[in-house]
mmCIF file of C-alpha atoms in Angstrom:
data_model
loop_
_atom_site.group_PDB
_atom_site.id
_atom_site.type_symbol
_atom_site.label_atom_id
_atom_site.label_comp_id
_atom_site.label_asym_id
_atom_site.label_seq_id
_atom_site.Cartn_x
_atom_site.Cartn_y
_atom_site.Cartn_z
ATOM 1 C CA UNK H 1 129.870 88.956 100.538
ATOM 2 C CA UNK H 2 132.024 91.354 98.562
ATOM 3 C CA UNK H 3 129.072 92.604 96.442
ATOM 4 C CA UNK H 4 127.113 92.693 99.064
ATOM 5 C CA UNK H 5 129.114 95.534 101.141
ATOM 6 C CA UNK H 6 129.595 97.118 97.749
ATOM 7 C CA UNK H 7 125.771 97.450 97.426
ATOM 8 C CA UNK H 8 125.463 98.858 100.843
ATOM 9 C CA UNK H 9 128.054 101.375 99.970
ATOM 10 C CA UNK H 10 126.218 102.633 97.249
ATOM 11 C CA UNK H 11 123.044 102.556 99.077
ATOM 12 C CA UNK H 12 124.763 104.843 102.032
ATOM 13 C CA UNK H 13 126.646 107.162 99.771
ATOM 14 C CA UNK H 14 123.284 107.503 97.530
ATOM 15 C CA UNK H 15 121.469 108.484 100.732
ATOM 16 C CA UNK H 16 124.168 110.504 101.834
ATOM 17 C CA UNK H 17 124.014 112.622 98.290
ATOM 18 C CA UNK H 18 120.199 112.928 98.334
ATOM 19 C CA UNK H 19 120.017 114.268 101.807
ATOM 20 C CA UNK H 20 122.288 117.435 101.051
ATOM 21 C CA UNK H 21 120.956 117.959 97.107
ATOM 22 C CA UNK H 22 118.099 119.856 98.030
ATOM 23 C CA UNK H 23 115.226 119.962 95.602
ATOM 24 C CA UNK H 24 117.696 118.391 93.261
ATOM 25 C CA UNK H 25 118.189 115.030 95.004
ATOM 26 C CA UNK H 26 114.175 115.316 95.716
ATOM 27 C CA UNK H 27 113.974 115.227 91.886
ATOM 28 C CA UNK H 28 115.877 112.518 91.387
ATOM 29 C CA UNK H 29 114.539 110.548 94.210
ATOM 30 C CA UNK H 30 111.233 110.702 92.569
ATOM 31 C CA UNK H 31 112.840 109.451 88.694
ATOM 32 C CA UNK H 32 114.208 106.422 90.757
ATOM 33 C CA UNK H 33 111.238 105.494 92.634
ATOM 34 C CA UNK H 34 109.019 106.103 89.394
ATOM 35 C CA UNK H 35 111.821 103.805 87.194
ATOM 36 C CA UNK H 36 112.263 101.307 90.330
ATOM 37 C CA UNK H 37 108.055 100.674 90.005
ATOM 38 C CA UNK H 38 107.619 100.420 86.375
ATOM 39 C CA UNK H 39 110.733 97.494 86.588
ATOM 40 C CA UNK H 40 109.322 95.606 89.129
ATOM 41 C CA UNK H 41 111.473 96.465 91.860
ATOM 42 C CA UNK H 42 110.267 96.612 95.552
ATOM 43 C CA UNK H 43 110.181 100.663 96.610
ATOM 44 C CA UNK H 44 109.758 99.418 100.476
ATOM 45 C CA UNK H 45 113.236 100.131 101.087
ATOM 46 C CA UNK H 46 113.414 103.683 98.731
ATOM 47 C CA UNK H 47 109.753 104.333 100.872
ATOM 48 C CA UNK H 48 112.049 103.750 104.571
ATOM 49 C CA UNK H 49 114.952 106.106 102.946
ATOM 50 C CA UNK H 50 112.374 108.485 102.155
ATOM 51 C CA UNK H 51 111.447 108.745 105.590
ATOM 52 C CA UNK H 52 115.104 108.667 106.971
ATOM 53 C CA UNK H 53 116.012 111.745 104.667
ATOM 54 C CA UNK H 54 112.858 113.993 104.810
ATOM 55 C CA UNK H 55 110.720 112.853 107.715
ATOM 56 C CA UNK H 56 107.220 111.722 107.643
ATOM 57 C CA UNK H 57 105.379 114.300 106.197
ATOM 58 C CA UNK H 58 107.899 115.548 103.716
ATOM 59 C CA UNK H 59 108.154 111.648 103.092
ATOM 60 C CA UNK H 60 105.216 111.210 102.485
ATOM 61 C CA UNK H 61 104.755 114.078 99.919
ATOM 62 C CA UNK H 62 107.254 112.886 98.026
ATOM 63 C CA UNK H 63 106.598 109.056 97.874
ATOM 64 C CA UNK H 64 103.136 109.977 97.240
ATOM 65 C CA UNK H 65 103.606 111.475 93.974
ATOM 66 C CA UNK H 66 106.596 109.481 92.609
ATOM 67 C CA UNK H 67 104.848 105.903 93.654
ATOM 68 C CA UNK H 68 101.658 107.176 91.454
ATOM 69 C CA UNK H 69 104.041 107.941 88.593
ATOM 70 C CA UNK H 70 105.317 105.050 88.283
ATOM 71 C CA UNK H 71 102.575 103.045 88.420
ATOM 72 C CA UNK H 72 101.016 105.244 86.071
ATOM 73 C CA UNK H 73 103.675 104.638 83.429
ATOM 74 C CA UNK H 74 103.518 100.716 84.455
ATOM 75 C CA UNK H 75 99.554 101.474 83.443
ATOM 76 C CA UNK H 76 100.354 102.885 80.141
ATOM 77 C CA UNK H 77 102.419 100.530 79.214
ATOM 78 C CA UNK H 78 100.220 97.987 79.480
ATOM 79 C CA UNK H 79 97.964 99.517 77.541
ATOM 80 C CA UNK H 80 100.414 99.747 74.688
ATOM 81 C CA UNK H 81 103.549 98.246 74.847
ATOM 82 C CA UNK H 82 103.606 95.631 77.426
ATOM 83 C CA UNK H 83 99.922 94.394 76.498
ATOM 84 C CA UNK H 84 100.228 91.006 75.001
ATOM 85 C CA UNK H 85 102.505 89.876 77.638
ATOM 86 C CA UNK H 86 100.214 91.223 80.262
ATOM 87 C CA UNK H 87 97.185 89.532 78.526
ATOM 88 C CA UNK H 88 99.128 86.515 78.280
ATOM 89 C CA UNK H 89 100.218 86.767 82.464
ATOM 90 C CA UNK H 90 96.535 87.229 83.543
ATOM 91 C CA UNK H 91 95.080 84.562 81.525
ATOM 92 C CA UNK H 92 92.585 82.726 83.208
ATOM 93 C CA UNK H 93 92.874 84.235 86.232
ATOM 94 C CA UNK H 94 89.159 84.241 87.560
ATOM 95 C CA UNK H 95 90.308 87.172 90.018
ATOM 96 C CA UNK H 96 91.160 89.401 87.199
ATOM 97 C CA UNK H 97 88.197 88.496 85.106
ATOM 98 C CA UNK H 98 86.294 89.361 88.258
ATOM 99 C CA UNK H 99 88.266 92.794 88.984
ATOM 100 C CA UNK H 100 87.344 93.613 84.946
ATOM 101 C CA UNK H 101 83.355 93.276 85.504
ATOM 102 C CA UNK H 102 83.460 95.353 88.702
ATOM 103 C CA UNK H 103 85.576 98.278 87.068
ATOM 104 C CA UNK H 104 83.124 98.562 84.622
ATOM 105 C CA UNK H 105 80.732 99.538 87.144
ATOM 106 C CA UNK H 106 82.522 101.409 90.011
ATOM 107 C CA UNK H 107 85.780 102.037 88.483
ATOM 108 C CA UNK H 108 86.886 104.111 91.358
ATOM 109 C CA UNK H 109 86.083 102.461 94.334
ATOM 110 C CA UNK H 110 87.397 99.348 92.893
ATOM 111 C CA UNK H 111 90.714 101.035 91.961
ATOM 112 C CA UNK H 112 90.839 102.535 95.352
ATOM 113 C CA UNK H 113 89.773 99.482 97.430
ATOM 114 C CA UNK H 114 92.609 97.007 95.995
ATOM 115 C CA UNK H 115 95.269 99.935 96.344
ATOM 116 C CA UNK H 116 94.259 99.559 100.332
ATOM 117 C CA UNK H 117 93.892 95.538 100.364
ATOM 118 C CA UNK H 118 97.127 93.519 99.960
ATOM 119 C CA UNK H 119 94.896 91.002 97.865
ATOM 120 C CA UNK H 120 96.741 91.768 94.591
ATOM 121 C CA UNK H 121 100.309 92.431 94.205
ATOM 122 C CA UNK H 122 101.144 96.069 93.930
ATOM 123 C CA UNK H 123 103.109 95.852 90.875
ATOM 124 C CA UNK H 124 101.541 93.386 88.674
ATOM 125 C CA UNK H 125 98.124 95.070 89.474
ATOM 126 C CA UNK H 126 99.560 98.699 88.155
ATOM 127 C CA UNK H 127 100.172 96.913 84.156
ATOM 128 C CA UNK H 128 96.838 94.818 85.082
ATOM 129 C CA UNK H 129 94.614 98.002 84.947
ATOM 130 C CA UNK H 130 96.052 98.961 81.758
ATOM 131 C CA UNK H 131 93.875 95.691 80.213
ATOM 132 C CA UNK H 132 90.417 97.039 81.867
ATOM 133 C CA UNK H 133 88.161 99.921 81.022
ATOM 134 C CA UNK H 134 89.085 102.220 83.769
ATOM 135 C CA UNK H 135 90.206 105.869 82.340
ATOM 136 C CA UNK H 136 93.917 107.457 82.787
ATOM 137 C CA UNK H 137 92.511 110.486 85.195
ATOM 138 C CA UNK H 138 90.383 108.146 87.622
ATOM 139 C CA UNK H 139 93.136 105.511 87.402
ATOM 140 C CA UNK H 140 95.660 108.172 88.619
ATOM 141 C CA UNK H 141 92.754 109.614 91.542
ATOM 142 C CA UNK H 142 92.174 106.475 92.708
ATOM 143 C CA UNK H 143 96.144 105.127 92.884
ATOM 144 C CA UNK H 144 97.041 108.307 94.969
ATOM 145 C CA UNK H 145 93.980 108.238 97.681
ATOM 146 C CA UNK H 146 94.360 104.267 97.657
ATOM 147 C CA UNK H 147 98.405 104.176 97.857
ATOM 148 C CA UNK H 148 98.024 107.029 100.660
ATOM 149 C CA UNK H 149 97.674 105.035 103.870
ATOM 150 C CA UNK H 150 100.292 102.105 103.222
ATOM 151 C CA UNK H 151 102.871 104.902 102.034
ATOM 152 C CA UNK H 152 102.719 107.010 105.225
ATOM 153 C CA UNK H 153 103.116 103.868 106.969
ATOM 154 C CA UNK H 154 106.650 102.999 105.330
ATOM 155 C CA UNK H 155 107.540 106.560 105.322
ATOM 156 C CA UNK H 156 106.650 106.704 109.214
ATOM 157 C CA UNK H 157 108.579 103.977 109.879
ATOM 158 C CA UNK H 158 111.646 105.059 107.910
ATOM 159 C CA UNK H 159 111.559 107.988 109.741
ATOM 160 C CA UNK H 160 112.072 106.273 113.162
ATOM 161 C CA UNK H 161 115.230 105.379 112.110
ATOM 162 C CA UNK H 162 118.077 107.104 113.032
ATOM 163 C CA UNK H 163 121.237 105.975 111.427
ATOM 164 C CA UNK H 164 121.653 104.908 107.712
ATOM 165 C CA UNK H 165 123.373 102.053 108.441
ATOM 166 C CA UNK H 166 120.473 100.783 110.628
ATOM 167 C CA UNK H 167 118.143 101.520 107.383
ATOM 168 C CA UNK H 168 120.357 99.465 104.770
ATOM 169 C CA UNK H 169 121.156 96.441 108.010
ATOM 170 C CA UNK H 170 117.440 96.767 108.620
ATOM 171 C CA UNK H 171 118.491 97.334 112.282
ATOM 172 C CA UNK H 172 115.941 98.613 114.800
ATOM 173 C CA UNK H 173 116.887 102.430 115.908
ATOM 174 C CA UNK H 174 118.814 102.895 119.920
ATOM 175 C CA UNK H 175 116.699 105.731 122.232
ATOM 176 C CA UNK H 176 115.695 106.455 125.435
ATOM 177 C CA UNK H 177 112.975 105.273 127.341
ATOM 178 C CA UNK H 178 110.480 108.461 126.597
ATOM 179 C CA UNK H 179 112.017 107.792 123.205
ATOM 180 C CA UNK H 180 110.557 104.078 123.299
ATOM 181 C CA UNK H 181 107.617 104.815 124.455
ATOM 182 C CA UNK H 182 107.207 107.404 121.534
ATOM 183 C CA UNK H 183 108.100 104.868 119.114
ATOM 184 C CA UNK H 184 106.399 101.634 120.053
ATOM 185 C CA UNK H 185 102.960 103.528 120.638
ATOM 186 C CA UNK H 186 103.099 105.691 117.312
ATOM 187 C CA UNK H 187 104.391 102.579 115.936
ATOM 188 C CA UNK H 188 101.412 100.421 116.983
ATOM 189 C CA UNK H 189 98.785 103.526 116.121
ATOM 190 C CA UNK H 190 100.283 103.769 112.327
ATOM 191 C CA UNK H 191 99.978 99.966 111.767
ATOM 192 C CA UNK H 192 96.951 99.560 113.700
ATOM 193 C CA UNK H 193 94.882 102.511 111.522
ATOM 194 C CA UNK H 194 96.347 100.810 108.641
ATOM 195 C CA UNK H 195 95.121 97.422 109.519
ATOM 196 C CA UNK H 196 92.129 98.876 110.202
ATOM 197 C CA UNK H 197 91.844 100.158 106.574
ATOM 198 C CA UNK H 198 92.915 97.694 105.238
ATOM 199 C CA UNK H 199 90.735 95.076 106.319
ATOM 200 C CA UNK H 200 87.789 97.307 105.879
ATOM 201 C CA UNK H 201 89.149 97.314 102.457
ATOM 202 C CA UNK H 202 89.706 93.495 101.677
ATOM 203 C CA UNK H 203 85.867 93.440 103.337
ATOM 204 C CA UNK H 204 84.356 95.041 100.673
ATOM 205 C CA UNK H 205 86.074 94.546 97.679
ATOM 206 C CA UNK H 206 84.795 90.525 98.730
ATOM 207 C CA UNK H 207 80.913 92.346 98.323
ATOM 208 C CA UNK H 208 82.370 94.476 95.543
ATOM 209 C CA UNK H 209 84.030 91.862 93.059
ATOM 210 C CA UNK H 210 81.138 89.115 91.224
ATOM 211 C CA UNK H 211 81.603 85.443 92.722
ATOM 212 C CA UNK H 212 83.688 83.769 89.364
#
């Protein structure tokens, strides 16, 4: 229980310093999203602060970029340093042997498709790519217009809240009732164009990928 309040704590007064740094807590916002991505570590939660500090579109544009970072340096590392053990994790998997024939032919799309399907896990899939043939520049291209969508969502959603404490107890925000109304339906239009994408997404990467 005791660690667990500590943890909070930190969480608050780590929001609290990044909100009044300026470009300089922006900066290092973006070095701990980028680290928290190449370790493994969710960046839902860093994605909902992002929105609490900066609002949706300022959010966004800084997610956007520090999300692709890291899982740019989570791709070149398993192209180098993390390789074996990455070999070794998607061994025999018939979905990865699958996702390796169909880069090789539209490296792009592919990349771009599974960044907008929830098929693959997010983090796995950025050391993944480092094992196939797709290059460094489309591999960055294709993270940022893929990763787009799902991190407006997050950033949106972060932005509807409206104390810190509600973002760290994961507690839903207090307003009025043209406040509600506001909410709920740009709520249900963010998740509902995202859906949409995404489904269209999981739809033809099933056309896209060869049958193993």
């Amino acid at each position: 229980m005791r660690a667990g309040v500590l943890l909070s704590d930190w969480a608050l007064s780590g929001i609290d310093w990044i909100r009044g740094a300026g470009a300089i807590g922006a900066t290092a916002f973006v070095v701990i999203y980028a680290a928290a991505t190449v370790a493994f570590l969710p960046g839902s939660i860093l994605t909902l602060a992002a929105g609490f500090v900066y609002g949706p579109l300022v959010g966004t544009a800084i997610v956007s970029p520090a999300s692709v970072l890291g899982a740019t340096g989570a791709f070149l590392l398993g192209r180098t340093l993390a390789r074996d053990w990455i070999s070794r994790r998607m061994a025999g998997s018939p979905k990865f042997k699958g996702l390796d024939q169909a880069i090789g032919r539209e490296a792009l799309k592919i990349l771009v498709l599974i960044r907008l399907s929830p098929i693959f896990p997010f983090t796995l899939v950025n050391y993944a790519f480092g094992l196939t043939r797709i290059s460094l520049p489309k591999y960055v291209l294709g993270s940022f217009i893929g990763m787009l969508p799902g991190t407006f969502l997050y950033v949106y959603l972060g932005s509807l809240v409206t104390e810190a404490t509600q973002l760290i107890g994961g507690r839903a925000p207090e307003a009025g009732t043209a406040g509600k109304a506001f909410y709920w339906a740009g709520l249900l239009a963010t998740i509902g164009v995202t859906l949409f994408v995404t489904r269209l997404a999981r739809r033809s990467l099933r056309e896209s990928l060869p049958t193993p």
